[in-house]
């Protein structure tokens, strides 16, 4: 049941990020149609599980807020691809579950080793390759999650402590809430930390998240991972642009990628995942 819940986290987060990127329709003509390419998303789970999402790219004119989300997902998700991860001289084939998601089991977590993701794109028959080195595990030193009910809203307060090693590190903290009427467009919240101001120290960080439709029994997933600088910059750019793009205020941008013949980002990390149940 725990692993099943972890997979749901990946599915909901990736689906929510996809819907979060739906732009407003633009009244323009004679715009050349760009070639579709594959988009790779990744999440590493405890106990030697790696989950990969695979979708088609889409342009600013392809969809808008009034689009049918389920129909769009059906059109963009890519199934039935033979996908492999190679590490330490061994090849592991990922299982295609459904909905464009692939799960690798029994893949060893070897710190410092290079992991190579590879498959043939069904869109243009080109080989898609991406590489990532597994960083050391750094988890929460301690974590406190609490609710703050105000007159207008219910907020989630996160207090975390990190025993930061004496080296350069970047951290990703994800918070996702689930309840019985979960909406695919309820996006996870991502907090990014750069240890430039606390290198080698015990660091306390606090932040607050708006929490919609809180009900007793809701489940909160909080995870933290040590990530590399390239992935940190990718996530930071995506986070900085999310709301400005939705409001039509952001400049068109090209996100960085480490995927050859594709888009997105393949990254291996070891998350520390905590599950909090409220109202039990």
XYZ file of C-alpha atoms in Angstrom:
280
model
C 0.000 0.000 0.000
C 2.854 2.412 0.805
C 4.525 1.878 -2.587
C 1.152 2.282 -4.302
C 0.727 5.630 -2.569
C 4.214 6.696 -3.648
C 3.322 5.920 -7.273
C 0.135 7.994 -6.928
C 2.298 10.904 -5.767
C 4.337 10.701 -8.957
C 1.276 10.369 -11.180
C -0.615 13.258 -9.589
C 2.425 15.534 -9.460
C 3.373 14.978 -13.093
C -0.228 15.317 -14.279
C -0.693 18.476 -12.236
C 2.489 20.011 -13.628
C 1.253 19.275 -17.133
C -2.069 21.029 -16.540
C -0.270 23.888 -14.803
C 1.509 24.691 -18.047
C -1.624 25.139 -20.145
C -1.314 28.604 -21.704
C -3.963 31.097 -22.749
C -4.863 30.830 -26.472
C -2.992 33.366 -28.599
C -4.744 35.207 -31.489
C -2.020 34.752 -34.092
C -1.849 33.307 -37.584
C 0.704 31.611 -39.819
C 2.715 30.177 -36.934
C 4.827 27.187 -38.005
C 3.943 23.954 -36.241
C 6.898 22.591 -34.301
C 7.771 18.932 -34.485
C 6.474 16.925 -31.546
C 9.165 15.508 -29.326
C 9.169 13.352 -26.217
C 9.208 14.953 -22.758
C 10.796 12.999 -19.900
C 9.918 13.399 -16.236
C 11.427 11.370 -13.416
C 11.037 10.615 -9.736
C 13.031 8.218 -7.619
C 11.149 6.377 -4.877
C 12.408 4.455 -1.840
C 13.339 0.779 -2.074
C 14.959 0.869 -5.514
C 12.026 2.249 -7.513
C 12.406 4.740 -10.357
C 9.317 6.200 -12.027
C 9.494 7.842 -15.461
C 6.714 9.808 -17.158
C 6.698 10.113 -20.936
C 4.607 12.637 -22.864
C 4.569 14.545 -26.137
C 5.515 18.204 -26.246
C 2.809 20.729 -27.086
C 2.882 24.366 -28.113
C 1.243 27.518 -26.860
C -1.487 27.228 -29.504
C -2.365 23.610 -28.796
C -4.388 24.033 -25.595
C -5.856 26.505 -23.148
C -7.644 26.668 -19.786
C -10.913 25.546 -21.432
C -9.356 22.405 -22.874
C -10.657 18.993 -21.850
C -7.860 17.917 -19.489
C -8.577 14.192 -19.684
C -8.734 14.258 -23.487
C -5.503 16.273 -23.613
C -3.727 13.819 -21.330
C -4.893 10.887 -23.441
C -3.459 12.609 -26.501
C -0.114 13.537 -24.925
C 0.743 10.453 -22.847
C 3.058 7.931 -24.527
C 2.681 4.218 -23.748
C 4.226 1.000 -25.055
C 7.859 2.141 -25.195
C 10.710 -0.247 -24.352
C 12.655 1.799 -21.822
C 15.878 0.871 -20.043
C 18.129 2.187 -17.284
C 21.767 1.101 -17.264
C 23.913 1.329 -14.135
C 27.122 -0.398 -13.089
C 27.191 -2.444 -16.290
C 23.664 -3.832 -15.832
C 20.574 -3.037 -17.903
C 17.123 -2.872 -16.274
C 13.926 -2.691 -18.327
C 11.161 -0.488 -16.938
C 7.592 -1.727 -16.755
C 4.976 0.310 -18.639
C 2.150 0.591 -16.120
C -0.323 2.890 -17.904
C -0.964 6.565 -18.603
C 2.563 7.194 -19.888
C 4.227 5.992 -16.686
C 7.083 3.502 -16.432
C 8.334 1.862 -13.255
C 11.771 0.355 -12.669
C 12.135 -2.124 -9.820
C 15.213 -3.799 -8.442
C 17.448 -0.979 -9.675
C 20.256 -0.604 -7.117
C 20.960 2.747 -5.500
C 24.712 3.235 -5.864
C 25.938 6.651 -4.779
C 28.232 8.246 -7.345
C 27.277 5.865 -10.155
C 26.011 7.134 -13.498
C 22.481 6.070 -14.486
C 21.665 6.078 -18.208
C 18.055 6.232 -19.391
C 17.516 5.097 -22.991
C 14.696 4.289 -25.405
C 13.674 4.879 -29.015
C 11.268 7.771 -29.526
C 8.019 6.546 -31.128
C 7.572 10.035 -32.598
C 10.668 10.098 -34.850
C 12.544 6.803 -34.228
C 15.514 8.677 -32.765
C 17.401 7.281 -29.746
C 16.593 9.222 -26.569
C 19.380 9.175 -23.971
C 19.856 10.924 -20.636
C 22.377 10.484 -17.837
C 22.359 11.304 -14.127
C 24.705 10.585 -11.219
C 23.149 9.488 -7.925
C 23.978 11.897 -5.103
C 24.342 10.937 -1.413
C 21.179 10.713 0.659
C 20.412 13.714 2.852
C 17.130 13.566 4.766
C 15.260 15.609 7.316
C 17.035 16.015 10.622
C 13.530 16.679 11.932
C 10.198 17.789 10.498
C 7.078 19.425 11.932
C 3.850 19.815 9.940
C 0.948 21.753 11.434
C -2.305 23.413 10.435
C -3.094 27.082 10.920
C -6.813 27.795 10.535
C -7.498 31.451 9.786
C -10.752 33.303 9.217
C -10.490 32.846 5.470
C -8.351 29.774 4.884
C -6.582 26.774 6.332
C -2.811 26.867 5.903
C -0.103 24.236 6.261
C 2.995 25.266 8.192
C 6.203 23.355 7.473
C 9.147 23.487 9.865
C 12.167 21.456 8.828
C 15.727 21.037 9.976
C 18.616 19.863 7.771
C 22.050 18.750 8.967
C 23.834 20.185 5.930
C 27.171 18.552 5.016
C 30.279 20.692 4.600
C 29.991 20.820 0.794
C 27.809 22.522 -1.775
C 24.243 21.184 -1.817
C 20.861 21.991 -3.295
C 17.570 20.679 -1.937
C 14.074 20.036 -3.273
C 11.129 19.869 -0.838
C 7.744 18.770 -2.191
C 4.431 18.994 -0.349
C 1.276 17.369 -1.747
C -2.132 17.034 -0.117
C -4.767 14.400 -0.867
C -8.392 14.024 0.095
C -11.460 12.199 -1.200
C -12.279 14.904 -3.736
C -8.710 15.419 -4.975
C -8.544 17.535 -8.135
C -5.809 16.804 -10.683
C -5.243 20.564 -10.977
C -4.381 20.899 -7.263
C -0.673 21.231 -7.887
C 2.050 20.148 -5.469
C 4.064 22.862 -3.786
C 7.835 22.820 -4.299
C 10.290 24.643 -2.043
C 13.903 24.926 -3.247
C 16.887 25.520 -0.970
C 20.462 26.508 -1.800
C 22.883 26.091 1.131
C 24.903 29.186 0.214
C 23.983 30.720 3.573
C 24.172 27.630 5.800
C 26.850 25.363 4.338
C 27.958 22.781 6.905
C 25.428 23.856 9.543
C 22.201 22.618 11.139
C 19.666 24.702 9.255
C 16.071 25.484 10.200
C 13.662 26.508 7.439
C 9.985 27.419 7.776
C 7.380 28.072 5.100
C 3.587 28.186 4.800
C 1.385 26.691 2.092
C -2.209 27.681 1.278
C -4.378 24.617 1.878
C -7.707 24.296 0.058
C -10.713 22.267 1.205
C -9.129 20.766 4.284
C -11.038 17.840 5.767
C -10.263 15.523 8.694
C -8.375 12.512 7.411
C -6.493 14.352 4.670
C -3.040 12.981 3.929
C 0.039 15.185 3.544
C 3.122 13.893 1.746
C 6.321 15.826 2.460
C 9.539 14.777 0.744
C 13.052 16.173 0.591
C 15.962 15.239 -1.657
C 19.545 16.276 -2.278
C 19.670 17.313 -5.965
C 22.320 18.623 -8.339
C 22.659 22.237 -9.446
C 21.356 21.673 -12.989
C 18.130 20.108 -11.746
C 17.811 22.859 -9.131
C 18.043 25.526 -11.851
C 15.500 23.653 -13.991
C 13.020 23.504 -11.085
C 13.687 27.108 -10.070
C 13.003 28.405 -13.569
C 9.801 26.379 -13.779
C 8.659 27.625 -10.382
C 9.537 31.270 -11.096
C 7.664 31.205 -14.401
C 4.565 29.263 -13.349
C 2.290 32.101 -12.297
C 3.590 34.730 -14.691
C 2.951 32.387 -17.600
C -0.548 31.652 -16.404
C -1.246 35.360 -16.177
C 0.149 35.986 -19.646
C 2.925 38.142 -18.219
C 5.955 35.944 -18.752
C 8.330 35.895 -21.665
C 8.466 32.684 -23.734
C 11.230 30.513 -22.334
C 13.129 27.370 -23.207
C 13.631 25.163 -20.180
C 17.025 23.508 -19.775
C 17.127 19.779 -20.447
C 19.563 16.906 -20.046
C 17.673 14.709 -22.522
C 19.272 14.031 -25.904
C 16.631 14.099 -28.684
C 13.974 15.117 -26.182
C 12.879 17.569 -23.522
C 12.376 17.455 -19.767
C 14.839 16.289 -17.147
C 16.041 12.890 -15.938
C 17.393 13.044 -12.402
C 18.242 10.383 -9.834
C 17.950 11.178 -6.148
C 17.084 9.504 -2.860
C 14.024 11.166 -1.292
C 13.184 11.218 2.380
C 9.368 10.903 2.353
C 7.183 11.574 5.378
C 3.426 10.941 5.530
C 1.243 13.027 7.849
C -2.427 12.244 8.564
C -4.490 15.108 9.957
C -7.633 14.681 11.998
C -7.041 11.042 12.956
